[in-house]
Coordinates of C-alpha atoms in Angstrom, one line a residue:
X49 CA 24.4 1.0 32.2
X50 CA 25.9 4.2 33.3
X51 CA 26.6 5.4 36.8
X52 CA 28.2 7.8 39.2
X53 CA 30.8 6.0 41.4
X54 CA 29.5 3.6 44.1
X55 CA 25.8 3.8 43.2
X56 CA 25.7 0.0 42.8
X57 CA 25.5 -0.4 39.0
X58 CA 27.8 -3.4 38.8
X59 CA 26.0 -5.0 41.8
X60 CA 22.7 -4.8 39.9
X61 CA 24.2 -6.7 37.0
X62 CA 25.8 -9.3 39.2
X63 CA 22.6 -9.8 41.2
X64 CA 20.6 -10.3 38.0
X65 CA 23.0 -13.0 36.7
X66 CA 23.6 -14.9 40.0
X67 CA 20.2 -14.1 41.6
X68 CA 22.0 -13.2 44.8
X69 CA 23.9 -10.2 46.1
X70 CA 27.7 -10.6 45.5
X71 CA 30.1 -10.6 48.4
X72 CA 32.9 -9.3 46.2
X73 CA 32.0 -6.8 43.5
X74 CA 34.5 -6.2 40.6
X75 CA 35.1 -2.6 39.5
X76 CA 33.3 -3.4 36.2
X77 CA 31.3 -6.4 35.1
X78 CA 32.1 -8.3 32.0
X79 CA 29.8 -8.0 29.0
X80 CA 27.0 -10.6 29.2
X81 CA 24.2 -11.8 27.0
X82 CA 20.9 -13.0 28.5
X83 CA 19.3 -15.6 26.1
X84 CA 15.9 -14.9 24.5
X85 CA 14.2 -17.9 26.1
X86 CA 14.6 -16.5 29.6
X87 CA 13.3 -13.0 28.9
X88 CA 9.6 -12.0 29.0
X89 CA 9.8 -10.4 25.5
X90 CA 11.7 -13.4 24.0
X91 CA 14.6 -11.3 22.7
X92 CA 18.3 -11.7 23.6
X93 CA 19.6 -8.9 25.8
X94 CA 23.3 -7.8 25.7
X95 CA 24.4 -5.9 28.8
X96 CA 27.4 -3.6 28.8
X97 CA 28.7 -2.2 32.1
X98 CA 30.0 1.3 31.4
X99 CA 31.9 3.7 33.6
X100 CA 33.3 7.1 32.5
X101 CA 36.5 6.3 34.4
X102 CA 37.0 2.7 33.3
X103 CA 36.7 3.5 29.6
X104 CA 38.4 6.1 27.5
X105 CA 36.2 8.9 26.4
X106 CA 36.9 8.1 22.8
X107 CA 35.1 4.8 23.3
X108 CA 32.0 6.6 24.5
X109 CA 30.6 7.4 21.0
X110 CA 30.9 3.8 19.9
X111 CA 29.4 2.5 23.1
X112 CA 26.4 4.8 22.8
X113 CA 25.9 4.2 19.0
X114 CA 25.5 0.4 19.7
X115 CA 23.1 0.9 22.6
X116 CA 19.3 0.4 22.1
X117 CA 18.6 1.6 25.6
X118 CA 20.6 3.3 28.4
X119 CA 20.0 2.8 32.1
X120 CA 21.3 5.7 34.2
X121 CA 21.9 4.4 37.8
X122 CA 21.8 6.7 40.8
X123 CA 21.7 6.0 44.5
X124 CA 18.5 6.9 46.2
X125 CA 20.4 7.9 49.4
X126 CA 22.9 10.1 47.6
X127 CA 21.6 13.5 46.6
X128 CA 24.8 14.2 44.5
X129 CA 24.3 11.1 42.4
X130 CA 20.7 12.2 41.6
X131 CA 21.9 15.7 40.6
X132 CA 24.6 14.2 38.4
X133 CA 21.8 12.6 36.2
X134 CA 21.0 16.0 34.8
X135 CA 24.3 17.8 35.3
X136 CA 26.5 15.1 33.7
X137 CA 25.0 12.0 32.3
X138 CA 22.0 13.2 30.2
X139 CA 24.1 16.1 28.6
X140 CA 26.9 13.6 27.9
X141 CA 24.5 11.2 26.2
X142 CA 22.9 14.0 24.2
X143 CA 26.2 15.3 22.9
X144 CA 27.2 11.8 21.7
X145 CA 24.0 10.6 20.0
X146 CA 22.1 11.7 16.9
X147 CA 19.3 14.1 17.9
X148 CA 16.9 12.6 15.3
X149 CA 17.2 9.1 16.9
X150 CA 17.5 9.5 20.6
X151 CA 18.2 6.4 22.6
X152 CA 15.5 5.7 25.3
X153 CA 16.7 6.3 28.8
X154 CA 15.7 4.6 32.1
X155 CA 16.5 6.1 35.4
X156 CA 17.4 3.4 38.0
X157 CA 17.3 4.3 41.7
X158 CA 19.4 1.7 43.5
X159 CA 19.9 1.0 47.2
X160 CA 16.2 1.4 48.1
X161 CA 16.9 -0.9 51.0
X162 CA 18.9 1.9 52.8
X163 CA 16.0 4.4 52.9
X164 CA 12.4 4.5 53.9
X165 CA 11.4 7.2 51.5
X166 CA 11.1 7.2 47.7
X167 CA 13.1 9.4 45.4
X168 CA 10.2 9.7 42.9
X169 CA 9.3 13.2 44.1
X170 CA 12.8 14.4 43.0
X171 CA 12.9 12.3 39.8
X172 CA 9.4 13.2 38.3
X173 CA 10.4 16.7 37.3
X174 CA 13.5 15.3 35.5
X175 CA 11.3 12.8 33.7
X176 CA 8.9 15.6 32.6
X177 CA 11.9 17.7 31.4
X178 CA 13.4 15.0 29.2
X179 CA 11.1 13.2 26.8
X180 CA 13.6 10.4 26.0
X181 CA 13.3 9.1 29.6
X182 CA 10.9 6.2 29.4
X183 CA 10.5 5.4 33.1
X184 CA 12.1 5.3 36.5
X185 CA 12.6 2.1 38.6
X186 CA 13.6 2.0 42.2
X187 CA 15.4 -1.2 43.1
X188 CA 17.9 -2.9 45.5
X189 CA 20.7 -5.1 44.4
X190 CA 21.1 -6.3 47.9
X191 CA 17.5 -7.4 48.4
X192 CA 17.0 -8.3 44.7
X193 CA 14.1 -5.9 44.6
X194 CA 12.9 -5.0 41.1
X195 CA 16.1 -6.4 39.5
X196 CA 14.3 -8.5 36.8
X197 CA 11.7 -5.7 36.4
X198 CA 14.5 -3.2 35.6
X199 CA 15.7 -5.3 32.7
X200 CA 12.1 -6.0 31.6
X201 CA 11.5 -2.2 31.4
X202 CA 14.8 -1.8 29.5
X203 CA 13.6 -4.3 26.9
X204 CA 10.2 -2.7 26.8
X205 CA 11.7 0.7 26.2
X206 CA 13.3 -0.6 23.1
X207 CA 10.4 -2.8 21.8
X208 CA 7.5 -0.6 23.0
X209 CA 8.8 2.9 23.4
X210 CA 6.6 5.6 24.8
X211 CA 8.2 8.5 23.0
X212 CA 6.6 8.1 19.5
X213 CA 3.2 7.4 21.1
X214 CA 2.6 9.8 23.9
X215 CA 3.3 13.4 25.1
X216 CA 3.5 13.4 28.9
X217 CA 3.1 17.2 29.1
X218 CA -0.2 17.2 27.2
X219 CA -1.2 13.9 28.6
X220 CA -2.3 12.8 25.2
X221 CA -1.2 10.8 22.2
X222 CA 1.1 12.4 19.6
X223 CA -0.4 13.4 16.2
X224 CA 1.4 10.7 14.3
X225 CA 0.1 8.0 16.6
X226 CA -3.4 9.4 16.3
X227 CA -3.1 9.4 12.5
X228 CA -1.9 5.8 12.4
X229 CA -4.6 4.6 14.7
X230 CA -7.2 6.5 12.7
X231 CA -6.2 4.6 9.6
X232 CA -6.3 1.3 11.5
X233 CA -9.8 2.1 12.7
X234 CA -11.0 2.9 9.2
X235 CA -9.5 -0.2 7.7
X236 CA -11.1 -2.3 10.4
X237 CA -14.5 -0.7 10.0
X238 CA -15.5 -3.2 7.4
X239 CA -19.0 -1.8 6.8
X240 CA -17.9 1.8 6.9
X241 CA -20.6 2.9 9.4
X242 CA -18.2 4.8 11.6
X243 CA -18.2 2.3 14.4
X244 CA -16.6 -1.1 15.2
X245 CA -19.4 -3.5 16.0
X246 CA -18.8 -6.8 17.9
X247 CA -18.0 -8.8 14.8
X248 CA -15.4 -6.2 13.6
X249 CA -13.9 -5.9 17.1
X250 CA -13.6 -9.6 17.3
X251 CA -12.0 -9.8 13.9
X252 CA -9.6 -6.9 14.9
X253 CA -8.7 -8.8 18.1
X254 CA -8.1 -12.0 16.3
X255 CA -5.9 -10.3 13.6
X256 CA -3.8 -8.5 16.2
X257 CA -3.7 -10.8 19.2
X258 CA -4.7 -14.2 17.7
X259 CA -7.6 -14.6 20.1
X260 CA -11.2 -13.4 20.1
X261 CA -12.8 -11.5 22.9
X262 CA -15.4 -13.1 25.1
X263 CA -18.8 -11.4 25.0
X264 CA -18.5 -10.2 28.5
X265 CA -15.0 -8.8 27.9
X266 CA -16.3 -6.9 24.9
X267 CA -19.0 -5.4 27.0
X268 CA -16.6 -4.5 29.7
X269 CA -14.4 -2.7 27.2
X270 CA -17.3 -0.7 25.9
X271 CA -18.5 0.1 29.5
X272 CA -15.1 1.6 30.3
X273 CA -15.4 3.8 27.3
X274 CA -19.0 4.8 28.1
X275 CA -18.0 5.8 31.6
X276 CA -15.3 8.1 30.4
X277 CA -16.5 9.4 27.0
X278 CA -20.0 10.6 26.0
X279 CA -19.6 9.7 22.3
X280 CA -17.2 6.8 22.6
X281 CA -19.8 4.2 22.0
X282 CA -22.7 4.6 19.4
X283 CA -25.3 2.0 18.5
X284 CA -23.4 -0.4 20.7
X285 CA -20.3 0.0 18.5
X286 CA -17.0 1.6 19.3
X287 CA -16.5 5.0 17.6
X288 CA -13.1 6.4 16.5
X289 CA -13.1 8.6 19.6
X290 CA -13.6 5.6 21.8
X291 CA -11.0 3.6 19.9
X292 CA -8.4 6.4 20.4
X293 CA -9.4 6.8 24.1
X294 CA -8.8 3.1 24.8
X295 CA -5.3 3.3 23.4
X296 CA -4.5 6.4 25.3
X297 CA -5.6 4.5 28.4
X298 CA -3.4 1.6 27.5
X299 CA -0.4 3.9 27.2
X300 CA -1.2 5.8 30.4
X301 CA -1.4 2.5 32.3
X302 CA 2.0 1.4 31.0
X303 CA 0.5 -1.1 28.5
X304 CA 2.4 0.3 25.5
X305 CA 2.9 -3.2 24.1
X306 CA -0.8 -3.4 23.3
X307 CA -0.8 -0.3 21.1
X308 CA 2.6 -1.3 19.5
X309 CA 1.2 -4.8 18.7
X310 CA -1.7 -3.2 16.8
X311 CA 0.6 -0.7 15.0
X312 CA 3.1 -3.3 13.9
X313 CA 0.4 -5.7 12.8
X314 CA -0.9 -2.9 10.5
X315 CA 2.6 -2.3 9.0
X316 CA 4.0 0.6 11.1
X317 CA 7.7 0.9 12.1
X318 CA 9.2 2.5 15.2
X319 CA 8.8 6.0 13.6
X320 CA 5.1 5.3 13.0
X321 CA 5.7 5.3 9.2
X322 CA 4.4 2.3 7.2
X323 CA 7.3 -0.1 6.8
X324 CA 8.9 -0.4 3.4
X325 CA 8.9 -4.2 3.8
X326 CA 5.1 -4.1 4.4
X327 CA 4.4 -1.8 1.5
X328 CA 6.7 -3.4 -1.0
X329 CA 7.0 -7.2 -0.4
X330 CA 9.3 -9.1 -2.7
X331 CA 7.8 -10.0 -6.1
X332 CA 10.0 -11.6 -8.8
X333 CA 8.9 -10.7 -12.4
X334 CA 11.0 -12.4 -15.1
X335 CA 11.4 -10.8 -18.5
X336 CA 8.4 -11.0 -21.0
X337 CA 6.0 -11.7 -18.1
X338 CA 3.2 -9.4 -17.0
X339 CA 1.4 -8.8 -13.7
X340 CA -2.3 -9.1 -13.1
X341 CA -4.6 -9.2 -10.1
X342 CA -5.8 -12.6 -9.1
X343 CA -9.2 -13.7 -7.7
X344 CA -8.2 -13.0 -4.1
X345 CA -7.3 -9.4 -4.9
X346 CA -10.4 -8.8 -7.0
X347 CA -12.6 -10.1 -4.2
X348 CA -10.9 -7.8 -1.7
X349 CA -11.2 -4.8 -4.0
X350 CA -14.8 -5.6 -4.7
X351 CA -15.4 -5.5 -0.9
X352 CA -13.6 -2.1 -0.6
X353 CA -15.8 -0.7 -3.4
X354 CA -19.0 -2.1 -1.8
X355 CA -17.9 -0.6 1.6
X356 CA -17.7 2.9 0.1
X357 CA -20.5 2.9 -2.4
X358 CA -23.0 4.1 0.2
X359 CA -25.8 5.1 -2.2
X360 CA -25.6 1.7 -3.9
X361 CA -25.5 3.2 -7.5
X362 CA -22.6 1.0 -8.7
X363 CA -20.4 4.2 -9.0
X364 CA -18.2 6.2 -6.7
X365 CA -19.0 9.9 -6.2
X366 CA -16.1 12.3 -5.6
X367 CA -17.0 12.2 -1.8
X368 CA -17.1 8.4 -1.8
X369 CA -13.8 8.2 -3.7
X370 CA -12.2 10.6 -1.2
X371 CA -13.5 8.5 1.7
X372 CA -12.1 5.4 0.1
X373 CA -8.6 6.9 -0.2
X374 CA -8.7 8.5 3.2
X375 CA -6.4 5.7 4.5
X376 CA -3.7 6.8 2.0
X377 CA -1.1 9.5 2.7
X378 CA -2.0 11.2 -0.6
X379 CA -4.7 11.0 -3.2
X380 CA -3.5 8.4 -5.7
X381 CA -6.0 9.0 -8.5
X382 CA -6.1 12.3 -10.4
X383 CA -8.8 13.7 -12.7
X384 CA -7.2 11.8 -15.7
X385 CA -8.4 8.5 -14.2
X386 CA -12.0 9.6 -15.0
X387 CA -10.9 9.7 -18.7
X388 CA -9.0 6.4 -18.5
X389 CA -11.9 4.1 -17.3
X390 CA -15.7 3.9 -17.7
X391 CA -17.8 6.5 -15.8
X392 CA -21.5 7.0 -15.4
X393 CA -23.5 10.0 -16.9
X394 CA -22.3 12.2 -14.0
X395 CA -18.7 11.4 -14.7
X396 CA -18.3 9.2 -11.6
X397 CA -16.1 6.1 -11.8
X398 CA -18.3 3.0 -12.1
X399 CA -17.7 -0.4 -10.6
X400 CA -16.3 -1.7 -13.9
X401 CA -14.1 1.4 -14.2
X402 CA -12.9 1.0 -10.6
X403 CA -11.7 -2.5 -11.2
X404 CA -10.2 -1.5 -14.6
X405 CA -8.1 1.2 -13.0
X406 CA -6.7 -1.3 -10.5
X407 CA -6.0 -3.7 -13.4
X408 CA -4.2 -0.9 -15.2
X409 CA -2.0 0.0 -12.2
X410 CA -1.1 -3.7 -11.6
X411 CA -0.1 -4.1 -15.3
X412 CA 1.9 -0.9 -15.7
X413 CA 3.3 -0.4 -12.2
X414 CA 2.9 -3.4 -9.9
X415 CA 5.0 -1.9 -7.1
X416 CA 2.6 1.0 -6.9
X417 CA -0.3 -1.5 -6.8
X418 CA 1.4 -3.4 -3.9
X419 CA 1.8 0.0 -2.1
X420 CA -1.9 0.9 -2.6
X421 CA -3.1 -2.5 -1.4
X422 CA -0.9 -2.1 1.7
X423 CA -2.6 1.2 2.5
X424 CA -6.0 -0.5 2.2
X425 CA -4.8 -3.3 4.6
X426 CA -5.1 -6.1 2.1
X427 CA -2.9 -8.6 4.0
X428 CA -4.9 -8.0 7.2
X429 CA -8.5 -8.0 5.9
X430 CA -7.9 -10.7 3.3
X431 CA -5.9 -12.7 5.8
X432 CA -3.0 -13.1 3.5
X433 CA 0.8 -13.1 4.2
X434 CA 1.4 -9.9 2.1
X435 CA 0.1 -8.0 -0.9
X436 CA 2.1 -10.2 -3.3
X437 CA -0.3 -13.0 -2.8
X438 CA -2.9 -10.9 -4.7
X439 CA -0.7 -10.7 -7.8
X440 CA -0.3 -13.2 -10.6
X441 CA 2.9 -13.1 -12.6
X442 CA 2.0 -14.5 -16.0
X443 CA 4.2 -16.9 -17.9
X444 CA 6.6 -15.9 -20.6
X445 CA 4.9 -14.7 -23.8
X446 CA 7.1 -17.0 -25.9
X447 CA 5.5 -20.0 -24.1
X448 CA 2.0 -18.7 -25.0
X449 CA 3.0 -18.5 -28.6
X450 CA 4.5 -22.0 -28.6
X451 CA 1.4 -23.5 -27.0
X452 CA -1.0 -21.2 -29.0
X453 CA -3.0 -20.4 -25.9
X454 CA -2.7 -18.0 -23.0
X455 CA -4.0 -17.7 -19.4
X456 CA -3.5 -14.0 -19.4
X457 CA -6.5 -11.6 -18.8
X458 CA -4.9 -8.3 -19.7
X459 CA -3.8 -7.4 -23.3
X460 CA -1.8 -4.3 -24.2
X461 CA -2.5 -2.5 -27.5
X462 CA -0.3 0.5 -28.5
X463 CA -2.1 2.9 -30.8
X464 CA 0.0 4.8 -33.4
X465 CA -1.1 7.6 -35.7
X466 CA 0.0 11.0 -36.9
X467 CA -1.1 14.2 -35.1
X468 CA -4.9 14.8 -35.5
X469 CA -5.5 11.3 -36.8
X470 CA -8.1 10.5 -34.1
X471 CA -6.2 8.4 -31.6
X472 CA -7.7 10.2 -28.5
X473 CA -11.2 9.7 -30.0
X474 CA -10.4 6.0 -30.5
X475 CA -9.3 5.6 -26.9
X476 CA -12.4 7.4 -25.5
X477 CA -14.7 5.5 -27.9
X478 CA -13.6 2.3 -26.1
X479 CA -15.1 3.8 -22.9
X480 CA -18.5 4.4 -24.7
X481 CA -17.9 8.2 -25.2
X482 CA -19.0 9.7 -28.6
X483 CA -17.5 12.8 -30.1
X484 CA -20.0 15.1 -28.2
X485 CA -19.0 13.7 -24.8
X486 CA -15.3 13.8 -25.7
X487 CA -15.5 17.6 -26.3
X488 CA -16.3 18.1 -22.6
X489 CA -12.9 16.7 -21.6
X490 CA -10.5 19.3 -20.4
X491 CA -7.0 19.2 -22.0
X492 CA -5.2 19.1 -18.6
X493 CA -7.3 16.0 -17.6
X494 CA -6.6 14.1 -20.8
X495 CA -5.3 10.5 -20.5
X496 CA -3.0 8.6 -22.8
X497 CA -4.5 5.3 -21.6
X498 CA -7.9 3.7 -21.7
X499 CA -8.9 0.3 -20.3
X500 CA -12.1 -1.7 -20.2
X501 CA -13.4 -5.2 -20.6
X502 CA -14.2 -7.1 -23.8
X503 CA -15.6 -10.6 -24.3
X504 CA -13.9 -13.1 -26.6
X505 CA -15.6 -16.4 -27.0
X506 CA -17.4 -15.9 -23.7
X507 CA -14.2 -15.0 -21.8
X508 CA -14.0 -11.6 -20.1
X509 CA -10.7 -9.9 -20.9
X510 CA -9.2 -6.5 -20.3
X511 CA -7.9 -4.5 -23.3
X512 CA -5.5 -1.7 -22.4
X513 CA -5.1 1.0 -25.1
X514 CA -2.1 3.3 -25.0
X515 CA -1.8 6.3 -27.2
X516 CA 1.9 6.6 -28.4
X517 CA 3.3 10.0 -29.0
X518 CA 4.0 10.3 -32.8
X519 CA 7.8 10.8 -32.8
X520 CA 8.5 8.7 -35.8
X521 CA 12.4 8.9 -35.6
X522 CA 12.5 7.3 -32.1
X523 CA 10.4 4.7 -30.5
X524 CA 11.4 3.4 -27.0
X525 CA 11.3 -0.3 -26.2
X526 CA 8.2 0.3 -24.1
X527 CA 6.4 1.7 -27.2
X528 CA 7.0 -1.5 -29.1
X529 CA 6.5 -4.0 -26.2
X530 CA 2.8 -4.9 -26.5
X531 CA 0.4 -7.6 -27.6
X532 CA -1.0 -5.9 -30.6
X533 CA -0.3 -2.7 -32.6
X534 CA -3.1 -0.4 -33.8
X535 CA -2.1 1.8 -36.8
X536 CA -4.7 4.6 -37.1
X537 CA -5.1 7.1 -39.9
X538 CA -7.7 9.8 -40.8
X539 CA -9.6 8.8 -43.9
X540 CA -10.3 12.5 -44.7
X541 CA -6.6 13.5 -44.6
X542 CA -4.7 12.4 -47.7
X543 CA -1.3 12.5 -45.8
X544 CA -2.4 10.6 -42.7
X545 CA -1.8 7.0 -43.9
X546 CA 1.9 7.6 -44.8
X547 CA 2.8 7.9 -41.1
X548 CA 1.2 4.5 -40.3
X549 CA 3.0 2.8 -43.3
X550 CA 6.4 4.2 -42.2
X551 CA 5.9 3.1 -38.6
X552 CA 4.9 -0.4 -39.7
X553 CA 7.8 -0.8 -42.1
X554 CA 10.5 0.5 -39.8
X555 CA 9.4 -1.0 -36.5
X556 CA 6.8 -3.9 -36.9
X557 CA 7.2 -5.4 -40.3
X558 CA 9.6 -8.1 -39.1
X559 CA 8.2 -8.5 -35.6
X560 CA 5.8 -11.2 -34.4
X561 CA 3.4 -8.6 -32.9
X562 CA 0.1 -8.6 -34.8
X563 CA -1.0 -5.3 -36.4
X564 CA -4.3 -3.9 -37.4
X565 CA -5.0 -0.8 -39.6
X566 CA -7.8 1.5 -38.4
X567 CA -9.6 3.9 -40.9
X568 CA -10.7 6.5 -38.4
X569 CA -13.3 9.3 -38.8
X570 CA -15.1 7.0 -41.3
X571 CA -18.2 9.3 -41.1
X572 CA -16.2 11.8 -43.2
X573 CA -15.6 11.6 -47.0
X574 CA -12.7 9.3 -47.8
X575 CA -9.7 11.1 -49.4
X576 CA -7.3 9.4 -51.7
X577 CA -4.1 8.8 -49.7
X578 CA -0.8 10.2 -51.2
X579 CA 1.2 7.1 -50.2
X580 CA 2.4 4.9 -53.0
X581 CA -0.4 2.4 -52.6
X582 CA -3.9 2.4 -51.0
X583 CA -4.3 1.3 -47.4
X584 CA -6.2 -1.9 -48.6
X585 CA -3.4 -2.8 -50.9
X586 CA -0.8 -2.1 -48.2
X587 CA -2.6 -4.5 -45.8
X588 CA -2.9 -7.2 -48.5
X589 CA 0.9 -7.0 -49.3
X590 CA 1.9 -7.3 -45.7
X591 CA -0.7 -10.0 -44.8
X592 CA -2.7 -7.8 -42.4
X593 CA -6.5 -7.7 -42.1
X594 CA -8.1 -5.1 -44.3
X595 CA -8.4 -1.6 -42.7
X596 CA -11.3 -1.4 -40.2
X597 CA -13.6 1.5 -40.3
X598 CA -14.2 3.5 -37.1
X599 CA -16.0 6.7 -36.0
X600 CA -16.9 8.2 -32.7
X601 CA -19.2 10.8 -34.3
X602 CA -22.3 8.8 -33.4
X603 CA -25.6 9.6 -31.7
X604 CA -25.0 6.9 -29.0
X605 CA -21.9 5.0 -27.8
X606 CA -19.4 4.1 -30.6
X607 CA -19.4 0.5 -31.8
X608 CA -17.3 -1.9 -29.7
X609 CA -16.7 -4.4 -32.5
X610 CA -13.2 -3.1 -33.3
X611 CA -12.1 -3.5 -29.7
X612 CA -13.3 -7.1 -29.6
X613 CA -11.3 -7.8 -32.8
X614 CA -8.2 -6.2 -31.3
X615 CA -8.5 -8.3 -28.1
X616 CA -9.0 -11.5 -30.2
X617 CA -5.9 -10.8 -32.3
X618 CA -3.9 -10.1 -29.1
X619 CA -5.2 -13.4 -27.5
X620 CA -4.5 -15.5 -30.6
X621 CA -1.6 -14.0 -32.5
X622 CA -1.2 -17.3 -34.4
X623 CA -4.6 -16.9 -36.1
X624 CA -4.3 -17.5 -39.8
X625 CA -4.8 -14.6 -42.3
X626 CA -7.7 -16.5 -43.8
X627 CA -9.5 -16.4 -40.5
X628 CA -8.8 -12.7 -40.1
X629 CA -10.3 -12.0 -43.4
X630 CA -13.4 -14.2 -42.8
X631 CA -16.6 -12.4 -41.9
X632 CA -17.9 -15.6 -40.3
X633 CA -15.0 -15.7 -37.9
X634 CA -15.5 -12.2 -36.8
X635 CA -19.3 -12.8 -36.5
X636 CA -18.7 -15.6 -34.1
X637 CA -16.5 -13.4 -32.0
X638 CA -18.8 -10.4 -32.0
X639 CA -22.0 -12.4 -31.2
X640 CA -20.1 -14.0 -28.2
X641 CA -19.1 -10.5 -27.1
X642 CA -22.7 -9.2 -27.4
X643 CA -24.2 -12.1 -25.4
X644 CA -21.8 -11.7 -22.6
X645 CA -22.0 -7.9 -22.5
X646 CA -25.8 -8.3 -21.9
X647 CA -25.2 -11.0 -19.3
X648 CA -22.7 -8.6 -17.6
X649 CA -25.3 -5.9 -17.4
X650 CA -27.9 -8.3 -16.0
X651 CA -25.3 -9.5 -13.3
X652 CA -24.7 -5.9 -12.3
X653 CA -28.5 -5.5 -11.7
X654 CA -28.5 -8.7 -9.6
X655 CA -25.6 -7.4 -7.6
X656 CA -27.4 -4.2 -6.8
X657 CA -30.6 -6.1 -5.7
X658 CA -28.6 -8.4 -3.5
X659 CA -26.8 -5.5 -1.8

């Protein structure tokens, strides 16, 4: 609290504490703390009585830096004290506070019992001039008028400030507030029809205020909007314009706490930026463990896809994808994503491709996945504590090896091969693209990853392929940390196999990571490799399965058998060499994959019909 001499600042504090006007007023009140349980906002309030005379000016900076709100007290019957608000106190505060984080101010007109008129006519121009002034309260320490209200407004100015929300000059909400509330509206519009229907409004009300609205209250809200805005209500649902109008009304009527409650529930801080604690909740990931989406997260993401797939074609057009990511501050997926996951004939990301990309992000960069789920409002819509509840941290890979079984759903395969050996074709073949379709991919949109589902013994798994840059002399730890290694050579190039042999012998011969040799471009004539032994002999010596033939120069989609084999070896690294060489073993795996791929296609058709 700041004052000009004899305006009654200390009397205000004494009247609040004792609930009666003091007979003897000290020059300066001692610092006091009001407990949280006796304040309306349930927060403790520490009051410091400040006077420019009683404290040295060197203490001013410290005093102001510790203040969350400053009350400037003037006497309503003293014109000079009113003038001193702008001539002395506000400039003094401005000089001693950071301009980027202004402390909210409250003007307090004391001694209202001594006059019959209000000082508001004089004060309003001051309030309009300084945006940091939250409000003005006229009170009387002698009559105890508006004393508790003064400190309530002081708390409110800190917890629910007007400044970030509203521009008094324009009589409208500020752009950042509009932007935040627009995102909140779009997240809450569960069916993406551009309005909040009664069910969505009730869900929103329950999420933000822990109580639903009565049917009559809902209708009353919409009627208020109808009376003031032509297009605020459409098809009995609240439009974005209507939603923004309501919050403008709340702010104008002094109910800032309503808007702040909504903003904070959806993750916003005092600067109307999404809180880092909201976007990045704690998630502990021990070494040798991986991260995957769990059932709750997949259900949520399926709902998001369904919400934006307006034409019900099980794919997201560029417009639908843009609409989906409209609640993000930036576009998270670039053109390379379309070459990382499955797309339809038009090049649009399919339902399977959409879930695959989310799975890839979770596996490679779980913090980014948490951030993305935060933008989509996962914790609110899925009614979870935070995004971390949608992530499963798998157990240590060593335990999987000991128990000879795994609960993991995502398996990482690093693909090695010399330049021009066909690695990119191998990755794109996994997405069903033959050589003709691959030629349409622009170099700047190329991806070094591909991910899709495979079926092993009836279980749907994700296989993540990563094309490793062929720098033989140096491989980073990340290049070697995977579930299976794919060594790929060009059968038509006599020098191609040597690179694979050297990579295996230097980096993987003594590791426990299973390896598979791929004879790529098998549609071309096979050249004799210049290496000391043939690829078949090399695999035999090092107890690897024989080289597997692969080509993407096909009329239709390339064969997926090799990808099923890779996933199987990644899932069961302990499989014996005898099994790996057995055609019966691979037949069982492949038949299972074919059956479940057909079932998957049938399920997609059922999903379309049900929608």
